[in-house]
Amino acid sequence: MPRLRLYELALLAVILALSAAQFYYWDARFTDNELAVGGKGYVSDEVWYVASARNIMLKVFHLSPREVGGYGYTIIYNGTLDRARVESLAKEYGVTLRLDYSKLNGFYAHSTNLTALSEFLDAVKRVVGVGDVIPGWMMPDASGINTYLNLEHPPLGKYVIGLTMVLVGDYPLYWRLGNMVAGVLLIFLTFLATRRLLQGNTVAGLAAAALLSVDPLVRSLSSIALLDVYVSLFTALSFYLALGKRYGLALLAAVIGALFKFNALFALIPLSLLYARERVKKRFNLLDFTATLLGFYIVSGLAFLAAQILASLPLISYSGFTNWFKQSITGAIAWHTQVKCSGNGCPVSSAPWDWFAGVNPFTLYYFPGGAAVVAVGFWPVWSFALVSTLVLLPGYLKGKTAFAKSSCWLLGLLAGYALLWAVGGRTQYSFYAVQFAPVVYTSAIVIVATFNSSNVLQVLRSWRDFLAEAERAVGRLLLLQ
């Protein structure tokens, strides 16, 4: 593969730098809004991951968050609260209160003076039955949030957020630093994968990276503390490694991605097909192909379980293996394969195929005045990639073309979500679709770059013959009635 020229490196650096600046800009906008509404403006699933990350650092690792711009305690109490007495104490010690919690029996106290805040807490404990104290940014208003560890999802994403809180600061702008880094790396890997797939075509790689960098779904998921951009990152890494026939490392990348969310394992579907095809490439045999697939999934399952246990050892030590296994493995699988929420008050869910048409997007964030940030990609490109893949697939199945490999990954990931939908996991949300993003833009560029009129004509003739045969079959069935 040819080396990158200096101007190509410069263009790539510009794309990555602009991407980082864009992610930071949106992160700062979200943070400014949270400050404007007193710290409780965030509404997406970020609240669960941030709160559980703080709890894990405090209760499991015994690490306190690094506070920014003052000091705060979310104080959880038992019984009833004597508001007048607490407000009087707050005035006495110069502490600011937030008492508008409705679901959590708690309130938030903040001060720029740590000694005054500590003395206020001691005074409160003499008049209120304090059950728990969570230092740092205020906890969201949800019952039991002070003990919530988000065990239905693997721990690595919370470790990243939590370590950022401890090392950098427990502040909205900093919660998302890991996401911003993951977003930039995702764009870089998409460049590498597209370039490798098209045998060193740097222009195609830059085009895929540039398009991905301005996709609104990628921008949003790289600017807010959700887990899915990490899933997308390790899916892209697995894709890139598989293109280089480094199947063991590609498997490892997918397993690491599953330490953020289980849906990273959907990358194993296309990966297993490419691996099995490579193993039986000299002489295809269905039995050998099936046996290879079975062996691949056994190894993958063992690697997945081992990785989950290893990453969760601190949580296992804290809650016990049986409790952890029930919540994080069997319970999590049951939770993901059923309807999680139905009726009024539930967020908008969507089917996997909706994501390619921009239908039923999930609202990630609300700004004052009703403006919303929704999780939707640039759907015309997404639709083009999927529809073109389905239409052109018959003409490209033979041989090891770039299109065959990219389409294998696109359709393989889609098959995973469709299977989840079929077994009962109907509560899926459009932000999950970011896992597809690197493959969507790689596929779109590959389709354009490898366009061949003779192949297209062959595909059209194949579809014409298929439809004609189907029409004749229906006619014969009607005559038999």
Short mmCIF file of C-alpha atoms in Angstrom, two decimals:
data_model
loop_
_atom_site.label_atom_id
_atom_site.label_comp_id
_atom_site.label_asym_id
_atom_site.label_seq_id
_atom_site.Cartn_x
_atom_site.Cartn_y
_atom_site.Cartn_z
CA MET A 1 0.00 0.00 0.00
CA PRO A 2 1.49 3.41 -0.96
CA ARG A 3 2.58 5.80 1.76
CA LEU A 4 0.64 8.95 2.43
CA ARG A 5 1.96 12.09 0.79
CA LEU A 6 2.55 15.18 2.88
CA TYR A 7 -0.51 17.04 1.57
CA GLU A 8 -2.67 13.96 2.18
CA LEU A 9 -1.46 13.83 5.77
CA ALA A 10 -2.21 17.53 6.08
CA LEU A 11 -5.77 17.05 4.79
CA LEU A 12 -6.33 14.18 7.20
CA ALA A 13 -5.01 16.27 10.08
CA VAL A 14 -7.37 19.12 9.15
CA ILE A 15 -10.37 16.75 9.08
CA LEU A 16 -9.47 15.33 12.49
CA ALA A 17 -8.76 18.76 14.00
CA LEU A 18 -12.04 20.21 12.74
CA SER A 19 -13.87 17.16 14.06
CA ALA A 20 -12.36 17.61 17.52
CA ALA A 21 -13.25 21.33 17.47
CA GLN A 22 -16.82 20.51 16.46
CA PHE A 23 -17.23 17.93 19.23
CA TYR A 24 -15.83 20.36 21.79
CA TYR A 25 -18.14 23.14 20.58
CA TRP A 26 -21.24 21.00 21.11
CA ASP A 27 -19.98 19.72 24.43
CA ALA A 28 -19.53 23.34 25.54
CA ARG A 29 -23.04 24.22 24.35
CA PHE A 30 -24.54 21.43 26.40
CA THR A 31 -22.48 22.50 29.41
CA ASP A 32 -23.51 26.15 29.10
CA ASN A 33 -27.13 25.09 29.02
CA GLU A 34 -26.72 22.95 32.13
CA LEU A 35 -25.18 25.88 33.97
CA ALA A 36 -27.99 28.17 32.82
CA VAL A 37 -30.69 25.87 34.23
CA GLY A 38 -28.87 25.18 37.49
CA GLY A 39 -27.25 21.89 36.60
CA LYS A 40 -30.30 19.75 35.86
CA GLY A 41 -30.77 20.36 32.16
CA TYR A 42 -29.41 17.10 30.78
CA VAL A 43 -32.19 14.70 29.80
CA SER A 44 -30.73 11.88 27.74
CA ASP A 45 -29.44 8.52 28.96
CA GLU A 46 -26.27 10.38 29.90
CA VAL A 47 -27.75 10.95 33.36
CA TRP A 48 -27.66 7.24 34.15
CA TYR A 49 -24.09 6.68 32.99
CA VAL A 50 -22.70 9.76 34.71
CA ALA A 51 -24.49 9.04 37.98
CA SER A 52 -23.46 5.37 38.00
CA ALA A 53 -19.86 6.29 37.11
CA ARG A 54 -19.73 8.63 40.11
CA ASN A 55 -21.22 5.93 42.35
CA ILE A 56 -18.71 3.35 41.13
CA MET A 57 -15.77 5.64 41.82
CA LEU A 58 -17.06 6.46 45.29
CA LYS A 59 -18.49 3.18 46.52
CA VAL A 60 -16.38 0.61 44.66
CA PHE A 61 -13.00 2.30 44.22
CA HIS A 62 -13.34 4.76 47.14
CA LEU A 63 -12.19 7.63 44.94
CA SER A 64 -13.74 11.08 45.29
CA PRO A 65 -14.43 13.19 42.21
CA ARG A 66 -12.27 16.24 41.54
CA GLU A 67 -14.64 19.16 42.02
CA VAL A 68 -14.67 22.20 39.76
CA GLY A 69 -15.78 25.71 40.67
CA GLY A 70 -16.66 24.86 44.25
CA TYR A 71 -17.83 21.87 46.27
CA GLY A 72 -21.13 20.05 46.34
CA TYR A 73 -22.96 17.29 48.19
CA THR A 74 -26.11 15.47 47.16
CA ILE A 75 -27.56 14.62 50.56
CA ILE A 76 -30.03 11.74 50.75
CA TYR A 77 -32.20 11.68 53.84
CA ASN A 78 -34.61 9.28 55.55
CA GLY A 79 -38.10 10.26 56.65
CA THR A 80 -39.24 13.84 56.20
CA LEU A 81 -37.21 16.99 55.67
CA ASP A 82 -37.51 20.05 57.88
CA ARG A 83 -36.98 22.49 55.02
CA ALA A 84 -37.11 25.60 57.18
CA ARG A 85 -34.42 24.28 59.51
CA VAL A 86 -32.15 23.18 56.63
CA GLU A 87 -32.58 26.53 54.87
CA SER A 88 -31.69 28.31 58.09
CA LEU A 89 -28.53 26.24 58.45
CA ALA A 90 -27.60 26.88 54.82
CA LYS A 91 -27.90 30.63 55.40
CA GLU A 92 -25.81 30.35 58.53
CA TYR A 93 -22.95 28.55 56.77
CA GLY A 94 -23.22 30.38 53.43
CA VAL A 95 -24.31 27.29 51.52
CA THR A 96 -26.48 27.31 48.38
CA LEU A 97 -29.31 24.74 48.32
CA ARG A 98 -31.30 23.00 45.65
CA LEU A 99 -34.43 21.51 47.22
CA ASP A 100 -36.62 20.77 44.19
CA TYR A 101 -36.06 17.00 44.10
CA SER A 102 -39.34 15.09 43.84
CA LYS A 103 -38.39 11.46 43.17
CA LEU A 104 -35.22 11.32 45.25
CA ASN A 105 -35.42 11.98 48.98
CA GLY A 106 -32.54 14.37 48.80
CA PHE A 107 -31.28 17.87 48.23
CA TYR A 108 -28.11 19.44 46.88
CA ALA A 109 -25.80 21.72 48.84
CA HIS A 110 -23.02 23.75 47.22
CA SER A 111 -20.33 26.12 48.46
CA THR A 112 -17.01 27.53 47.36
CA ASN A 113 -15.73 26.89 50.91
CA LEU A 114 -15.19 23.19 51.65
CA THR A 115 -14.84 23.77 55.41
CA ALA A 116 -18.17 25.62 55.54
CA LEU A 117 -19.85 22.90 53.49
CA SER A 118 -18.49 20.16 55.78
CA GLU A 119 -19.65 22.03 58.87
CA PHE A 120 -23.08 22.49 57.28
CA LEU A 121 -23.28 18.75 56.63
CA ASP A 122 -22.38 17.99 60.26
CA ALA A 123 -25.09 20.38 61.42
CA VAL A 124 -27.66 18.85 59.05
CA LYS A 125 -26.91 15.37 60.37
CA ARG A 126 -27.99 16.54 63.82
CA VAL A 127 -31.47 17.52 62.60
CA VAL A 128 -32.05 15.25 59.57
CA GLY A 129 -31.73 11.51 59.16
CA VAL A 130 -28.98 11.53 56.54
CA GLY A 131 -28.67 8.19 54.76
CA ASP A 132 -26.05 8.92 52.13
CA VAL A 133 -23.86 11.73 50.85
CA ILE A 134 -22.58 11.88 47.26
CA PRO A 135 -19.91 14.53 46.65
CA GLY A 136 -19.51 16.15 43.25
CA TRP A 137 -21.91 17.47 40.64
CA MET A 138 -25.56 17.16 41.65
CA MET A 139 -27.20 13.79 41.18
CA PRO A 140 -30.25 13.52 38.90
CA ASP A 141 -33.74 13.34 40.38
CA ALA A 142 -34.41 9.59 40.37
CA SER A 143 -35.33 7.27 43.19
CA GLY A 144 -32.37 5.21 44.42
CA ILE A 145 -29.93 6.95 42.07
CA ASN A 146 -27.33 7.16 44.85
CA THR A 147 -26.85 3.36 44.78
CA TYR A 148 -27.35 2.80 41.04
CA LEU A 149 -24.38 1.10 39.29
CA ASN A 150 -25.92 0.53 35.82
CA LEU A 151 -25.08 -3.19 35.95
CA GLU A 152 -27.33 -3.90 32.95
CA HIS A 153 -24.48 -2.49 30.86
CA PRO A 154 -20.81 -3.55 31.09
CA PRO A 155 -18.53 -1.32 33.19
CA LEU A 156 -15.81 0.03 30.89
CA GLY A 157 -17.71 3.14 29.80
CA LYS A 158 -18.44 4.07 33.41
CA TYR A 159 -14.79 3.52 34.29
CA VAL A 160 -13.79 6.00 31.58
CA ILE A 161 -16.30 8.61 32.74
CA GLY A 162 -15.46 8.00 36.39
CA LEU A 163 -11.70 8.28 35.92
CA THR A 164 -12.27 11.54 34.04
CA MET A 165 -14.23 12.80 37.04
CA VAL A 166 -11.42 11.84 39.40
CA LEU A 167 -8.45 12.96 37.31
CA VAL A 168 -9.82 15.96 35.39
CA GLY A 169 -13.02 17.09 37.10
CA ASP A 170 -16.64 16.21 37.85
CA TYR A 171 -18.04 18.74 35.43
CA PRO A 172 -20.27 18.29 32.35
CA LEU A 173 -17.62 19.53 29.92
CA TYR A 174 -15.20 16.87 31.17
CA TRP A 175 -17.62 13.92 31.37
CA ARG A 176 -17.53 13.77 27.55
CA LEU A 177 -13.79 14.03 26.93
CA GLY A 178 -13.57 10.27 26.33
CA ASN A 179 -16.38 10.50 23.79
CA MET A 180 -14.60 13.28 21.92
CA VAL A 181 -11.40 11.23 21.72
CA ALA A 182 -13.38 8.17 20.62
CA GLY A 183 -15.13 10.22 17.91
CA VAL A 184 -11.84 11.47 16.46
CA LEU A 185 -10.34 7.96 16.50
CA LEU A 186 -13.49 6.64 14.81
CA ILE A 187 -13.02 9.06 11.92
CA PHE A 188 -9.34 8.12 11.65
CA LEU A 189 -10.13 4.39 11.55
CA THR A 190 -12.78 4.96 8.89
CA PHE A 191 -10.14 6.65 6.76
CA LEU A 192 -7.77 3.70 7.25
CA ALA A 193 -10.44 1.06 6.56
CA THR A 194 -11.71 2.73 3.39
CA ARG A 195 -8.17 3.25 2.11
CA ARG A 196 -7.24 -0.37 2.83
CA LEU A 197 -10.45 -1.69 1.27
CA LEU A 198 -9.77 0.23 -1.96
CA GLN A 199 -6.08 -0.78 -2.10
CA GLY A 200 -4.51 2.48 -1.06
CA ASN A 201 -7.04 4.94 -2.51
CA THR A 202 -6.32 7.90 -0.23
CA VAL A 203 -8.88 10.19 -1.87
CA ALA A 204 -11.63 7.68 -1.06
CA GLY A 205 -10.39 7.36 2.51
CA LEU A 206 -10.39 11.13 3.00
CA ALA A 207 -13.87 11.38 1.48
CA ALA A 208 -15.25 8.74 3.87
CA ALA A 209 -13.58 10.43 6.86
CA ALA A 210 -14.83 13.88 5.86
CA LEU A 211 -18.40 12.70 5.38
CA LEU A 212 -18.39 10.80 8.66
CA SER A 213 -17.01 13.82 10.51
CA VAL A 214 -20.02 15.96 9.56
CA ASP A 215 -22.65 13.29 10.15
CA PRO A 216 -24.99 14.72 12.83
CA LEU A 217 -25.33 11.37 14.63
CA VAL A 218 -21.57 10.99 14.99
CA ARG A 219 -21.26 14.61 16.07
CA SER A 220 -23.91 14.21 18.77
CA LEU A 221 -22.66 10.88 20.14
CA SER A 222 -19.11 12.27 20.29
CA SER A 223 -20.27 15.28 22.31
CA ILE A 224 -22.40 13.68 25.01
CA ALA A 225 -21.58 10.97 27.55
CA LEU A 226 -23.36 7.97 26.04
CA LEU A 227 -21.64 4.62 25.46
CA ASP A 228 -22.44 4.00 21.82
CA VAL A 229 -19.60 5.93 20.19
CA TYR A 230 -17.21 3.48 21.89
CA VAL A 231 -19.17 0.60 20.36
CA SER A 232 -18.80 2.26 16.97
CA LEU A 233 -15.07 2.83 17.54
CA PHE A 234 -14.31 -0.80 18.33
CA THR A 235 -16.58 -1.98 15.51
CA ALA A 236 -14.52 0.17 13.14
CA LEU A 237 -11.31 -1.22 14.62
CA SER A 238 -12.57 -4.80 14.19
CA PHE A 239 -13.55 -3.98 10.59
CA TYR A 240 -10.13 -2.52 9.83
CA LEU A 241 -8.26 -5.48 11.36
CA ALA A 242 -10.46 -7.99 9.54
CA LEU A 243 -9.64 -6.33 6.21
CA GLY A 244 -6.00 -7.09 6.98
CA LYS A 245 -6.92 -10.72 7.85
CA ARG A 246 -5.91 -10.18 11.47
CA TYR A 247 -8.95 -12.07 12.66
CA GLY A 248 -7.76 -12.77 16.19
CA LEU A 249 -7.18 -9.09 16.89
CA ALA A 250 -10.46 -8.23 15.17
CA LEU A 251 -12.23 -10.63 17.53
CA LEU A 252 -10.46 -9.03 20.49
CA ALA A 253 -11.57 -5.56 19.34
CA ALA A 254 -15.22 -6.66 19.22
CA VAL A 255 -14.94 -8.25 22.68
CA ILE A 256 -13.42 -5.05 24.11
CA GLY A 257 -16.24 -3.06 22.49
CA ALA A 258 -18.70 -5.34 24.31
CA LEU A 259 -17.20 -4.12 27.59
CA PHE A 260 -19.00 -0.85 26.82
CA LYS A 261 -22.26 -2.33 25.47
CA PHE A 262 -23.22 -5.83 24.41
CA ASN A 263 -24.30 -4.75 20.91
CA ALA A 264 -20.63 -4.48 19.92
CA LEU A 265 -20.85 -8.27 19.60
CA PHE A 266 -22.92 -7.82 16.44
CA ALA A 267 -19.57 -7.17 14.73
CA LEU A 268 -18.87 -10.88 15.21
CA ILE A 269 -21.48 -11.77 12.58
CA PRO A 270 -19.66 -10.29 9.56
CA LEU A 271 -16.29 -11.08 11.12
CA SER A 272 -17.17 -14.77 11.48
CA LEU A 273 -18.35 -14.97 7.87
CA LEU A 274 -15.13 -13.44 6.53
CA TYR A 275 -13.03 -15.67 8.79
CA ALA A 276 -14.88 -18.87 7.85
CA ARG A 277 -14.74 -18.00 4.15
CA GLU A 278 -11.00 -17.44 4.41
CA ARG A 279 -10.49 -20.79 6.16
CA VAL A 280 -12.30 -22.77 3.44
CA LYS A 281 -11.30 -20.61 0.46
CA LYS A 282 -9.37 -23.35 -1.36
CA ARG A 283 -12.33 -25.68 -1.59
CA PHE A 284 -15.66 -24.59 -0.21
CA ASN A 285 -17.45 -27.21 1.85
CA LEU A 286 -20.65 -26.37 3.72
CA LEU A 287 -19.84 -28.76 6.57
CA ASP A 288 -16.36 -27.28 7.08
CA PHE A 289 -17.77 -23.77 6.79
CA THR A 290 -20.41 -24.49 9.44
CA ALA A 291 -17.91 -26.17 11.77
CA THR A 292 -15.58 -23.18 11.45
CA LEU A 293 -18.40 -20.79 12.31
CA LEU A 294 -19.37 -22.89 15.32
CA GLY A 295 -15.79 -22.96 16.59
CA PHE A 296 -15.50 -19.20 16.07
CA TYR A 297 -18.61 -18.49 18.14
CA ILE A 298 -17.54 -20.85 20.94
CA VAL A 299 -14.20 -19.06 21.22
CA SER A 300 -15.95 -15.69 21.01
CA GLY A 301 -18.40 -16.62 23.76
CA LEU A 302 -15.62 -17.76 26.09
CA ALA A 303 -13.57 -14.63 25.35
CA PHE A 304 -16.62 -12.43 25.97
CA LEU A 305 -17.39 -14.04 29.33
CA ALA A 306 -13.75 -13.94 30.44
CA ALA A 307 -13.44 -10.27 29.48
CA GLN A 308 -16.66 -9.35 31.28
CA ILE A 309 -15.51 -11.06 34.47
CA LEU A 310 -12.04 -9.53 34.32
CA ALA A 311 -13.34 -6.00 33.73
CA SER A 312 -16.00 -6.41 36.42
CA LEU A 313 -13.78 -7.80 39.18
CA PRO A 314 -14.13 -4.61 41.29
CA LEU A 315 -17.92 -4.76 40.94
CA ILE A 316 -17.94 -8.48 41.72
CA SER A 317 -15.89 -7.82 44.86
CA TYR A 318 -18.37 -5.11 45.84
CA SER A 319 -21.68 -6.86 45.15
CA GLY A 320 -20.77 -10.57 45.05
CA PHE A 321 -20.41 -12.86 42.02
CA THR A 322 -23.95 -14.26 42.10
CA ASN A 323 -25.59 -10.85 42.32
CA TRP A 324 -23.29 -9.47 39.62
CA PHE A 325 -23.93 -12.41 37.28
CA LYS A 326 -27.71 -12.15 37.71
CA GLN A 327 -27.72 -8.45 36.93
CA SER A 328 -24.88 -8.08 34.44
CA ILE A 329 -25.16 -11.28 32.38
CA THR A 330 -28.45 -13.18 32.65
CA GLY A 331 -30.45 -10.15 33.77
CA ALA A 332 -28.87 -7.91 31.17
CA ILE A 333 -29.58 -10.38 28.36
CA ALA A 334 -33.21 -10.68 29.49
CA TRP A 335 -33.49 -6.90 29.76
CA HIS A 336 -32.10 -6.29 26.27
CA THR A 337 -34.33 -8.92 24.64
CA GLN A 338 -37.65 -7.56 25.87
CA VAL A 339 -39.66 -4.37 25.62
CA LYS A 340 -38.11 -2.02 28.19
CA CYS A 341 -40.73 0.70 28.15
CA SER A 342 -44.17 1.12 26.60
CA GLY A 343 -46.93 3.68 26.72
CA ASN A 344 -46.95 7.40 27.43
CA GLY A 345 -43.82 8.88 28.92
CA CYS A 346 -41.47 6.49 27.15
CA PRO A 347 -38.85 7.77 24.71
CA VAL A 348 -39.45 7.18 21.02
CA SER A 349 -38.18 3.75 20.00
CA SER A 350 -37.49 2.61 16.46
CA ALA A 351 -36.79 -0.44 14.35
CA PRO A 352 -33.26 -0.92 12.95
CA TRP A 353 -34.41 -0.22 9.39
CA ASP A 354 -35.90 3.10 10.54
CA TRP A 355 -32.40 4.39 11.23
CA PHE A 356 -31.54 4.36 7.53
CA ALA A 357 -34.50 6.60 6.70
CA GLY A 358 -34.32 9.01 9.65
CA VAL A 359 -37.61 7.73 11.07
CA ASN A 360 -38.54 7.88 14.79
CA PRO A 361 -35.34 9.52 16.06
CA PHE A 362 -34.51 9.54 19.77
CA THR A 363 -34.23 12.96 21.45
CA LEU A 364 -30.80 13.30 23.04
CA TYR A 365 -31.06 16.79 24.48
CA TYR A 366 -33.49 19.63 24.98
CA PHE A 367 -32.52 23.28 24.90
CA PRO A 368 -34.65 26.09 26.38
CA GLY A 369 -37.47 27.07 24.08
CA GLY A 370 -38.06 23.53 22.82
CA ALA A 371 -35.05 23.18 20.51
CA ALA A 372 -33.91 19.55 20.51
CA VAL A 373 -30.91 17.50 19.44
CA VAL A 374 -32.07 14.21 17.94
CA ALA A 375 -30.09 11.08 17.18
CA VAL A 376 -30.28 10.79 13.42
CA GLY A 377 -27.59 10.39 10.77
CA PHE A 378 -27.54 12.07 7.39
CA TRP A 379 -30.21 9.67 6.19
CA PRO A 380 -29.96 10.21 2.40
CA VAL A 381 -26.42 8.76 2.50
CA TRP A 382 -27.52 6.02 4.89
CA SER A 383 -30.44 5.09 2.61
CA PHE A 384 -28.20 5.16 -0.44
CA ALA A 385 -25.69 2.82 1.20
CA LEU A 386 -28.28 0.27 2.33
CA VAL A 387 -30.49 0.30 -0.76
CA SER A 388 -27.52 0.16 -3.13
CA THR A 389 -26.03 -2.70 -1.15
CA LEU A 390 -29.24 -4.71 -1.36
CA VAL A 391 -29.84 -3.95 -5.04
CA LEU A 392 -26.29 -4.49 -6.26
CA LEU A 393 -25.35 -7.40 -4.03
CA PRO A 394 -26.08 -10.25 -6.53
CA GLY A 395 -23.64 -8.85 -9.06
CA TYR A 396 -20.78 -8.60 -6.57
CA LEU A 397 -21.05 -11.80 -4.56
CA LYS A 398 -18.43 -13.62 -6.58
CA GLY A 399 -14.82 -12.80 -5.85
CA LYS A 400 -13.25 -10.80 -3.04
CA THR A 401 -14.27 -7.33 -4.10
CA ALA A 402 -14.23 -4.33 -1.81
CA PHE A 403 -17.99 -4.12 -2.15
CA ALA A 404 -18.47 -7.72 -1.05
CA LYS A 405 -16.52 -7.07 2.16
CA SER A 406 -18.15 -3.75 3.03
CA SER A 407 -21.62 -5.11 2.28
CA CYS A 408 -20.91 -8.14 4.46
CA TRP A 409 -20.24 -5.82 7.40
CA LEU A 410 -23.21 -3.54 6.75
CA LEU A 411 -25.71 -6.38 6.35
CA GLY A 412 -24.10 -8.43 9.11
CA LEU A 413 -24.56 -5.65 11.66
CA LEU A 414 -28.12 -5.12 10.47
CA ALA A 415 -28.80 -8.85 10.83
CA GLY A 416 -27.72 -8.65 14.49
CA TYR A 417 -30.17 -5.87 15.29
CA ALA A 418 -32.91 -7.55 13.25
CA LEU A 419 -32.37 -10.76 15.23
CA LEU A 420 -32.60 -8.82 18.48
CA TRP A 421 -35.84 -7.29 17.22
CA ALA A 422 -37.19 -10.72 16.27
CA VAL A 423 -36.54 -12.28 19.69
CA GLY A 424 -38.37 -9.49 21.50
CA GLY A 425 -35.95 -6.56 21.85
CA ARG A 426 -38.35 -4.07 20.27
CA THR A 427 -37.27 -1.13 22.40
CA GLN A 428 -34.34 0.02 20.30
CA TYR A 429 -33.31 3.63 19.90
CA SER A 430 -31.88 5.54 16.98
CA PHE A 431 -28.63 6.43 18.77
CA TYR A 432 -27.68 2.73 18.55
CA ALA A 433 -27.24 3.36 14.83
CA VAL A 434 -23.90 5.11 15.36
CA GLN A 435 -22.38 1.60 15.32
CA PHE A 436 -23.22 1.49 11.60
CA ALA A 437 -21.78 4.91 10.82
CA PRO A 438 -18.20 3.96 9.80
CA VAL A 439 -19.44 1.05 7.68
CA VAL A 440 -22.20 3.15 6.10
CA TYR A 441 -19.79 5.80 4.85
CA THR A 442 -17.18 3.27 3.81
CA SER A 443 -19.85 1.35 1.87
CA ALA A 444 -21.17 4.51 0.21
CA ILE A 445 -17.69 5.51 -0.96
CA VAL A 446 -16.90 1.95 -2.11
CA ILE A 447 -20.13 1.80 -4.13
CA VAL A 448 -19.26 5.03 -5.92
CA ALA A 449 -15.57 4.19 -6.38
CA THR A 450 -16.18 0.68 -7.74
CA PHE A 451 -19.17 1.52 -9.91
CA ASN A 452 -19.12 -0.67 -13.00
CA SER A 453 -21.83 -0.44 -15.63
CA SER A 454 -21.44 -4.06 -16.74
CA ASN A 455 -21.95 -5.33 -13.20
CA VAL A 456 -24.97 -3.09 -12.77
CA LEU A 457 -26.47 -4.39 -16.00
CA GLN A 458 -25.84 -7.94 -14.85
CA VAL A 459 -27.62 -7.21 -11.58
CA LEU A 460 -30.57 -5.66 -13.36
CA ARG A 461 -30.87 -8.69 -15.64
CA SER A 462 -30.71 -10.96 -12.60
CA TRP A 463 -33.51 -9.08 -10.90
CA ARG A 464 -35.53 -9.08 -14.12
CA ASP A 465 -35.19 -12.85 -14.45
CA PHE A 466 -36.03 -13.35 -10.77
CA LEU A 467 -39.17 -11.24 -10.98
CA ALA A 468 -40.26 -12.98 -14.17
CA GLU A 469 -39.81 -16.39 -12.58
CA ALA A 470 -41.71 -15.24 -9.49
CA GLU A 471 -44.56 -14.02 -11.68
CA ARG A 472 -44.73 -17.39 -13.44
CA ALA A 473 -44.72 -19.22 -10.10
CA VAL A 474 -47.60 -17.11 -8.81
CA GLY A 475 -49.51 -17.74 -12.02
CA ARG A 476 -49.11 -21.51 -11.65
CA LEU A 477 -50.35 -21.35 -8.07
CA LEU A 478 -53.42 -19.42 -9.13
CA LEU A 479 -54.22 -21.99 -11.83
CA LEU A 480 -54.09 -24.79 -9.26
CA GLN A 481 -56.81 -23.17 -7.15
#
